[in-house]
mmCIF file of C-alpha atoms in Angstrom:
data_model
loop_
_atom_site.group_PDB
_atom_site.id
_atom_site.type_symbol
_atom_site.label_atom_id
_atom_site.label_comp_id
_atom_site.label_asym_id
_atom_site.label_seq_id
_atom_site.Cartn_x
_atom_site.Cartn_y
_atom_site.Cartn_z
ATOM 1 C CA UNK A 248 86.442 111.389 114.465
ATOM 2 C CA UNK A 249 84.336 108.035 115.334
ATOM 3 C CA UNK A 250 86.892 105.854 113.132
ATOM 4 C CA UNK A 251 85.808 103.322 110.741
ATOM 5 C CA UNK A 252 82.728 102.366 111.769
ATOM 6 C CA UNK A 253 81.272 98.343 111.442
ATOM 7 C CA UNK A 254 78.205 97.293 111.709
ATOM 8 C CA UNK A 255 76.927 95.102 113.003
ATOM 9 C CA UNK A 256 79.681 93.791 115.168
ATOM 10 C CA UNK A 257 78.435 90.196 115.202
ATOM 11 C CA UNK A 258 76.282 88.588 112.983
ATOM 12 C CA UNK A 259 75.229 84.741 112.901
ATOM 13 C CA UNK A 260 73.593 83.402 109.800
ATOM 14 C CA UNK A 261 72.407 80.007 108.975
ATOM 15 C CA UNK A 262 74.451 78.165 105.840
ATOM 16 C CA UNK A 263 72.812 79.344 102.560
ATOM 17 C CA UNK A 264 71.906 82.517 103.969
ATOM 18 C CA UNK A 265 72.727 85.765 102.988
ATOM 19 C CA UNK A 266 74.998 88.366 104.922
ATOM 20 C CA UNK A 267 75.055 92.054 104.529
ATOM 21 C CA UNK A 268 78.049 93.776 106.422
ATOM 22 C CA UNK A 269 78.227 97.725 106.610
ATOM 23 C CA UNK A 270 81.298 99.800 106.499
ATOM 24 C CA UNK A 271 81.335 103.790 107.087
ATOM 25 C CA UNK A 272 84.953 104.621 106.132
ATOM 26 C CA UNK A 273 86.372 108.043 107.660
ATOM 27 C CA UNK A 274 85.317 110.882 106.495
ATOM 28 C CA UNK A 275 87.623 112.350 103.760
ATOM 29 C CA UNK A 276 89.233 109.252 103.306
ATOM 30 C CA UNK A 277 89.237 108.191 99.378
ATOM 31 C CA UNK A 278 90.466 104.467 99.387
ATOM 32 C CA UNK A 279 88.423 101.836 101.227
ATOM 33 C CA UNK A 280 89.632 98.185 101.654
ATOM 34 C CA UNK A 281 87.509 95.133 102.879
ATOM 35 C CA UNK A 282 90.084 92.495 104.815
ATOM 36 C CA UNK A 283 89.249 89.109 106.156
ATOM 37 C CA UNK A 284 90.903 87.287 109.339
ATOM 38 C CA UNK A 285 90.992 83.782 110.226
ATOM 39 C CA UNK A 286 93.116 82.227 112.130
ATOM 40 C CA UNK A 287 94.377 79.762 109.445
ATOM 41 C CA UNK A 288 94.645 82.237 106.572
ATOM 42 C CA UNK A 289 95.475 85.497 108.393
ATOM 43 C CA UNK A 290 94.631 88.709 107.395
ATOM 44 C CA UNK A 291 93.668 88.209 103.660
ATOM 45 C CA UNK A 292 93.003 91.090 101.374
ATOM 46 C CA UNK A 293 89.392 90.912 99.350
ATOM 47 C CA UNK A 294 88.717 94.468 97.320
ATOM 48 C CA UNK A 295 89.369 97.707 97.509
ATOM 49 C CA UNK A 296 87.800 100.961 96.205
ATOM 50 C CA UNK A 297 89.288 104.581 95.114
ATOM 51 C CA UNK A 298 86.581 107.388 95.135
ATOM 52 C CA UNK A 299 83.704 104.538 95.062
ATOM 53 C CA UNK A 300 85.343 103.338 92.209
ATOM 54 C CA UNK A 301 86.162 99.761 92.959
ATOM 55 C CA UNK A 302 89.797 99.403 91.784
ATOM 56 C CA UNK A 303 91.227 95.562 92.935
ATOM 57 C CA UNK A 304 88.795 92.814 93.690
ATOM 58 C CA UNK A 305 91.496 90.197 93.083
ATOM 59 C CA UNK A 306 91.313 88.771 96.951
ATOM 60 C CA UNK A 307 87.523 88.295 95.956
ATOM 61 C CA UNK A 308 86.463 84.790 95.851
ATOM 62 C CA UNK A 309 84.874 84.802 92.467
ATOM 63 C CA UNK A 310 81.138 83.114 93.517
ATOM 64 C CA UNK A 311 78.744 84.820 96.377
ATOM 65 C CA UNK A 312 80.995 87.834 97.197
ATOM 66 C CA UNK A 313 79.934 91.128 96.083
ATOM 67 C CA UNK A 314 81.264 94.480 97.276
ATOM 68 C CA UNK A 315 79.657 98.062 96.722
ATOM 69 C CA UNK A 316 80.350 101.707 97.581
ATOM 70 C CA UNK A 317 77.241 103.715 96.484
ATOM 71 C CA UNK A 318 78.589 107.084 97.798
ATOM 72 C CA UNK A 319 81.809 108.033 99.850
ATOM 73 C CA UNK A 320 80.338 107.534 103.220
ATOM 74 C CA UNK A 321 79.247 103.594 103.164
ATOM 75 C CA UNK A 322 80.448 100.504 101.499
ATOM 76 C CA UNK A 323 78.509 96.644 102.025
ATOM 77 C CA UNK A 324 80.306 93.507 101.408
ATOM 78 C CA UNK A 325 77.715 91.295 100.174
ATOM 79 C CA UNK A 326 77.851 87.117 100.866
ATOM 80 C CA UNK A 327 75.305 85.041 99.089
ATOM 81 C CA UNK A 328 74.712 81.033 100.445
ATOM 82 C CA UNK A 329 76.616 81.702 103.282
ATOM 83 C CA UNK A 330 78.680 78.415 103.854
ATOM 84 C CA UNK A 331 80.667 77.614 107.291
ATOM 85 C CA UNK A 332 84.443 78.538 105.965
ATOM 86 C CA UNK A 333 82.748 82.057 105.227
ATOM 87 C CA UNK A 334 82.717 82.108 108.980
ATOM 88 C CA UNK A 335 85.583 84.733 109.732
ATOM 89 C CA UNK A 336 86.097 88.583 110.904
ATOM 90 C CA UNK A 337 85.612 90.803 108.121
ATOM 91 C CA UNK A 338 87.541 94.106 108.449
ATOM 92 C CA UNK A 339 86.745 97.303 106.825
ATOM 93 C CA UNK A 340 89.670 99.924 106.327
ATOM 94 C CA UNK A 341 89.922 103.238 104.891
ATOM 95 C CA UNK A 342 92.795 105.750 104.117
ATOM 96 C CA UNK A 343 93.751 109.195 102.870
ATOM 97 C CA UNK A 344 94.226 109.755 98.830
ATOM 98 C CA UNK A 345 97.882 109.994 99.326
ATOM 99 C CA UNK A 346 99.602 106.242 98.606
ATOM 100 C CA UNK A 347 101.998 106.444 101.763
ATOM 101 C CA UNK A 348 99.319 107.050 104.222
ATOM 102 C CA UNK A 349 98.338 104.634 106.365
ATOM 103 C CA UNK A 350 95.093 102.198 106.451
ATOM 104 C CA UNK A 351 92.606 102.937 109.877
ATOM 105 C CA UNK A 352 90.581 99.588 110.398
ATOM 106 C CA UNK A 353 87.609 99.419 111.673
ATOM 107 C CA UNK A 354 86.542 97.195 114.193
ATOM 108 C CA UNK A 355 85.347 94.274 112.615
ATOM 109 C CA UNK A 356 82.372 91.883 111.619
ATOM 110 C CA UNK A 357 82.309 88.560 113.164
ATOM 111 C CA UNK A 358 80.141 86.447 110.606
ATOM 112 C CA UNK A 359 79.169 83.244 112.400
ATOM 113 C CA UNK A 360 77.684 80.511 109.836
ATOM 114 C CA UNK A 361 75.951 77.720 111.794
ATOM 115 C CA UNK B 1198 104.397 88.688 93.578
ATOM 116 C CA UNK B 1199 104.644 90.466 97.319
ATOM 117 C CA UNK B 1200 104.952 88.366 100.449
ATOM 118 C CA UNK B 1201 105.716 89.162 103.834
ATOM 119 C CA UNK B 1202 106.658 86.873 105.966
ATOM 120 C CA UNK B 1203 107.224 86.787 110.062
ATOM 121 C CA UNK B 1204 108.809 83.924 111.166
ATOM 122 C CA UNK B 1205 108.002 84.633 114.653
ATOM 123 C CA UNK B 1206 105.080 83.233 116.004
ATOM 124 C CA UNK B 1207 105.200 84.294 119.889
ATOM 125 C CA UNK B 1208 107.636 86.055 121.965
ATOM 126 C CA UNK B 1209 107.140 85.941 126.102
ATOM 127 C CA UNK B 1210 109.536 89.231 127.142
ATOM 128 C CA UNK B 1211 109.961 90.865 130.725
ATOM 129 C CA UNK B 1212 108.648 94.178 131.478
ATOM 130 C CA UNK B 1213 110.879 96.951 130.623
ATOM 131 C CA UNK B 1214 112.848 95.348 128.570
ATOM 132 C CA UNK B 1215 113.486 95.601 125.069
ATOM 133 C CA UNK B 1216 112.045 93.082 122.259
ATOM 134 C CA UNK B 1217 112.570 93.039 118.378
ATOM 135 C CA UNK B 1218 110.269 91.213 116.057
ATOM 136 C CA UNK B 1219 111.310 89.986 112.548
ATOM 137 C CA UNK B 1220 109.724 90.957 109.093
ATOM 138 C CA UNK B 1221 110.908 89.811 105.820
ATOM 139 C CA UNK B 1222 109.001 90.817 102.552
ATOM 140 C CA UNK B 1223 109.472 90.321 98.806
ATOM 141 C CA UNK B 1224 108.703 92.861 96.271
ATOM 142 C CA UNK B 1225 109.694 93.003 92.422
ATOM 143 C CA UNK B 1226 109.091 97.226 92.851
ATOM 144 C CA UNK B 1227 111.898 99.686 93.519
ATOM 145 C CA UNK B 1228 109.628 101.612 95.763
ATOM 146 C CA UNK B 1229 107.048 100.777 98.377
ATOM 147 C CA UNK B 1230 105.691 101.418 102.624
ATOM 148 C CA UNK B 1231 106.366 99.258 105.134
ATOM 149 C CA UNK B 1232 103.776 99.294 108.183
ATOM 150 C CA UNK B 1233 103.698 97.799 111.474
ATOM 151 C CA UNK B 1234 100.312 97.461 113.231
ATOM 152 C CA UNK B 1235 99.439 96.103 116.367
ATOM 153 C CA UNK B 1236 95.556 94.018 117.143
ATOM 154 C CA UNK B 1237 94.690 94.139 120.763
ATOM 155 C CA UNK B 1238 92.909 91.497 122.796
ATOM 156 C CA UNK B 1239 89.845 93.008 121.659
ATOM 157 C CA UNK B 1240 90.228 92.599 117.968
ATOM 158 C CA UNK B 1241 91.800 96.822 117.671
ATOM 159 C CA UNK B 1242 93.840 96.837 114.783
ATOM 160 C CA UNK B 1243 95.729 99.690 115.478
ATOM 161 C CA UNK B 1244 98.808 101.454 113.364
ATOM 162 C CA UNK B 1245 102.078 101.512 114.552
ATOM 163 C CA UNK B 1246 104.924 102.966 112.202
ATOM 164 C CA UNK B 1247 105.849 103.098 108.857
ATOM 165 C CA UNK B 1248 108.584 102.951 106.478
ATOM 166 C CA UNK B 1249 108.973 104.333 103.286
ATOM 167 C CA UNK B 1250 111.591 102.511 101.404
ATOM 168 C CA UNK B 1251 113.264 105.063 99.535
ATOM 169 C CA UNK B 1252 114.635 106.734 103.475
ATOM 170 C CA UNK B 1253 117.580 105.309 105.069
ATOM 171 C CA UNK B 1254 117.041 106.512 107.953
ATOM 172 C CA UNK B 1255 114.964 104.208 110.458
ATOM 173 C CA UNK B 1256 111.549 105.430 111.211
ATOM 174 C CA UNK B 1257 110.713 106.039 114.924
ATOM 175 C CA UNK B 1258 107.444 106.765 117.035
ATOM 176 C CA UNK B 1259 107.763 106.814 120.904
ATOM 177 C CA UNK B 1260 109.033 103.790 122.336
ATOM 178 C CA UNK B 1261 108.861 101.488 118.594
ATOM 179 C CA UNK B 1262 111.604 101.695 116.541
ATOM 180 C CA UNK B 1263 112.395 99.685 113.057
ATOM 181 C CA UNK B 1264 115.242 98.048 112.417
ATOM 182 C CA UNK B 1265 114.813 98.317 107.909
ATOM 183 C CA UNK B 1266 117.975 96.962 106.248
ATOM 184 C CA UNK B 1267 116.577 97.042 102.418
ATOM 185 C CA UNK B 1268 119.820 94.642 100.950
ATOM 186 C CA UNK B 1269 118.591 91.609 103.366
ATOM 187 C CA UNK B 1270 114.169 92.777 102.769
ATOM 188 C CA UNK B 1271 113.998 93.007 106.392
ATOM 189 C CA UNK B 1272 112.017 95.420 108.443
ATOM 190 C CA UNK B 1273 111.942 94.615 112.209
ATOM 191 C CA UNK B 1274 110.375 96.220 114.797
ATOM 192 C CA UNK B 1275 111.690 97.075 117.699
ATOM 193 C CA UNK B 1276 110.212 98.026 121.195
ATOM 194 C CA UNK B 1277 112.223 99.484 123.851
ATOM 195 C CA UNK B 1278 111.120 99.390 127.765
ATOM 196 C CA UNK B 1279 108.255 97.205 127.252
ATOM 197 C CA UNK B 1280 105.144 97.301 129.357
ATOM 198 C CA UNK B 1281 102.401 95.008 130.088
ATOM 199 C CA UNK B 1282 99.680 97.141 127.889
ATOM 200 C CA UNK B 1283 101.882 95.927 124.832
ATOM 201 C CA UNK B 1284 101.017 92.465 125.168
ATOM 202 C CA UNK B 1285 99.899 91.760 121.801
ATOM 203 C CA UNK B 1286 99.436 90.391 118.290
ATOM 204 C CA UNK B 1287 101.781 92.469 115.637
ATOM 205 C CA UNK B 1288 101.749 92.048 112.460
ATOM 206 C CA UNK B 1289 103.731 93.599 109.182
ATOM 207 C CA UNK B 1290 103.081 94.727 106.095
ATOM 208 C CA UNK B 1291 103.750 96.174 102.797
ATOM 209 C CA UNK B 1292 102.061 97.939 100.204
ATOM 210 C CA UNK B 1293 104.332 98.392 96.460
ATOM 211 C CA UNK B 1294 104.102 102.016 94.902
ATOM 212 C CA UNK B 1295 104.197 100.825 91.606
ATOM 213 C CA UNK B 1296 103.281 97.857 90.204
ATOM 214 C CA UNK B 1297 99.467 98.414 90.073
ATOM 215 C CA UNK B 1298 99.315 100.216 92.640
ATOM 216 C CA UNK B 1299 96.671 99.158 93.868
ATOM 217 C CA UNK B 1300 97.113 100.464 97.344
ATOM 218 C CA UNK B 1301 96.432 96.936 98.811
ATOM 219 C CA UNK B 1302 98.339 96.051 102.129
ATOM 220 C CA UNK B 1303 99.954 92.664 102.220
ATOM 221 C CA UNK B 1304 99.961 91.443 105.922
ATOM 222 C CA UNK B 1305 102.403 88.521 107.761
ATOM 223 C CA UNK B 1306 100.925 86.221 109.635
ATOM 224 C CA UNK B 1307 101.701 87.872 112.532
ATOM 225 C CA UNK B 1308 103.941 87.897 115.816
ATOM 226 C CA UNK B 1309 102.249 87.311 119.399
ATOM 227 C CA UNK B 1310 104.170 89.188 121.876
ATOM 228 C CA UNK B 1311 103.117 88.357 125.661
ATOM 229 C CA UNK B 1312 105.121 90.630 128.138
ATOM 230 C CA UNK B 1313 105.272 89.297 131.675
ATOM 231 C CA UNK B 1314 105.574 91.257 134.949
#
C-alpha cells in the first residue's frame, strides 16, 4: 500500500498561470477529499467526492477552482490565473466507504505562485 | 455550524513525561467522530485516534489517550511518557454523522508540541 499518492510534490507557477495537481487516492477507498494548508488559515476543507461523484464543494472558492475524479484511481484539482494567495499546500485525502473511518492524507502539493 | 477549536498553540514538555492537549468543538448533531492527527516536520499528516461520540468509554492507542467529556465538547489528547520523535504539530478534528453528511473533516488550528531532552 503506497498511500495517497501527490504529484508533483512542488510546483511553482507564474501569477495567471494555470496549475494541475494529481491525487491517486488508496486503492478501495470510496471518498476522496482535497484540503488546503496555510499557515494563516489552517487546514481548510475545499471538495470532496463519493464514488467519483463529487458530493461537497462548499470549501471551493467559487472562481478558478475546479476539481475532477474521472475514475476511482485519480482525482486533479484544477487552478486557473493562478494568483499569489493561491500559494499554499494542497492535500489530497482518501478514506474507506464506512463514515467512521478515518481520512489517510497524502503528502502534499506545495503550489508556489511567483 | 461545526468548529473546533484548540486553544493551545505550543507546548515545550520533558521527555518521558506526560502532556495533554485541549480540543473543544461545536456541533448541532447528536452523533459524530472525533480524530486526532499528528503532521511531522516533513509535512506527514499522520492519524492518531479517534472517537466516536456515541462511546463513553475513552478511546486508546499505545501511548495516546483522549480525555472526551461530551457535556463540556471537549476531546483532549493525551500522551503519556513522551519521547523526542513526538515533537510535533497536532491537530483535532471532527466530522458530524448527520447533518449532510458530507464526510468532511473540520480541523483546529492546531497544537505545536516540542518535547525537550
Amino acid at each position: 500500500n503506497a498511500g495517497v499518492i501527490q504529484t508533483p510534490r512542488h510546483k511553482v507557477t507564474g501569477k495567471g498561470q494555470e496549475a494541475t495537481l494529481w491525487c491517486e487516492p488508496i486503492s478501495g477507498h470510496s471518498a476522496v477529499f482535497w484540503y488546503r494548508q496555510t499557515i494563516v488559515q489552517g487546514l481548510e476543507f475545499l471538495t470532496y467526492f463519493r464514488n467519483q461523484a463529487p458530493i461537497d464543494d462548499s470549501g471551493m472558492p467559487k472562481e478558478r477552482f475546479s476539481a475532477q475524479m474521472p475514475n476511482q484511481s485519480h482525482s486533479t484539482l484544477k487552478i486557473q490565473s493562478t494568483q499569489p494567495q493561491d500559494s499554499a499546500v494542497y492535500l489530497c485525502a482518501s478514506r474507506e466507504a464506512r463514515g467512521n473511518t478515518e481520512v489517510f492524507f497524502g503528502k502534499g502539493t506545495r503550489l508556489t505562485v511567483v | 455550524a461545526q468548529k473546533v477549536t484548540q486553544t493551545q498553540t505550543s507546548i515545550s514538555v520533558m521527555e518521558k513525561t506526560t502532556v495533554t492537549m485541549d480540543c473543544v468543538y461545536e456541533t448541532q448533531d447528536s452523533s459524530y467522530f472525533l480524530f486526532w492527527y499528528k503532521q511531522t516536520a516533513s509535512g506527514e499528516i499522520v492519524f492518531l485516534i479517534r472517537q466516536d461520540s456515541y462511546k463513553k468509554e475513552n478511546a486508546t492507542v499505545g501511548h495516546y489517550s483522549l480525555n472526551f467529556q461530551k457535556p463540556k465538547s471537549s476531546i483532549g489528547l493525551i500522551i503519556t511518557a513522551t519521547q523526542i520523535e513526538d515533537s510535533a504539530v497536532y491537530f483535532c478534528a471532527m466530522r458530524e454523522a448527520i447533518t449532510g453528511n458530507t464526510g468532511k473533516l473540520i480541523f483546529g488550528l492546531g497544537t505545536t508540541l516540542q518535547v525537550q531532552p
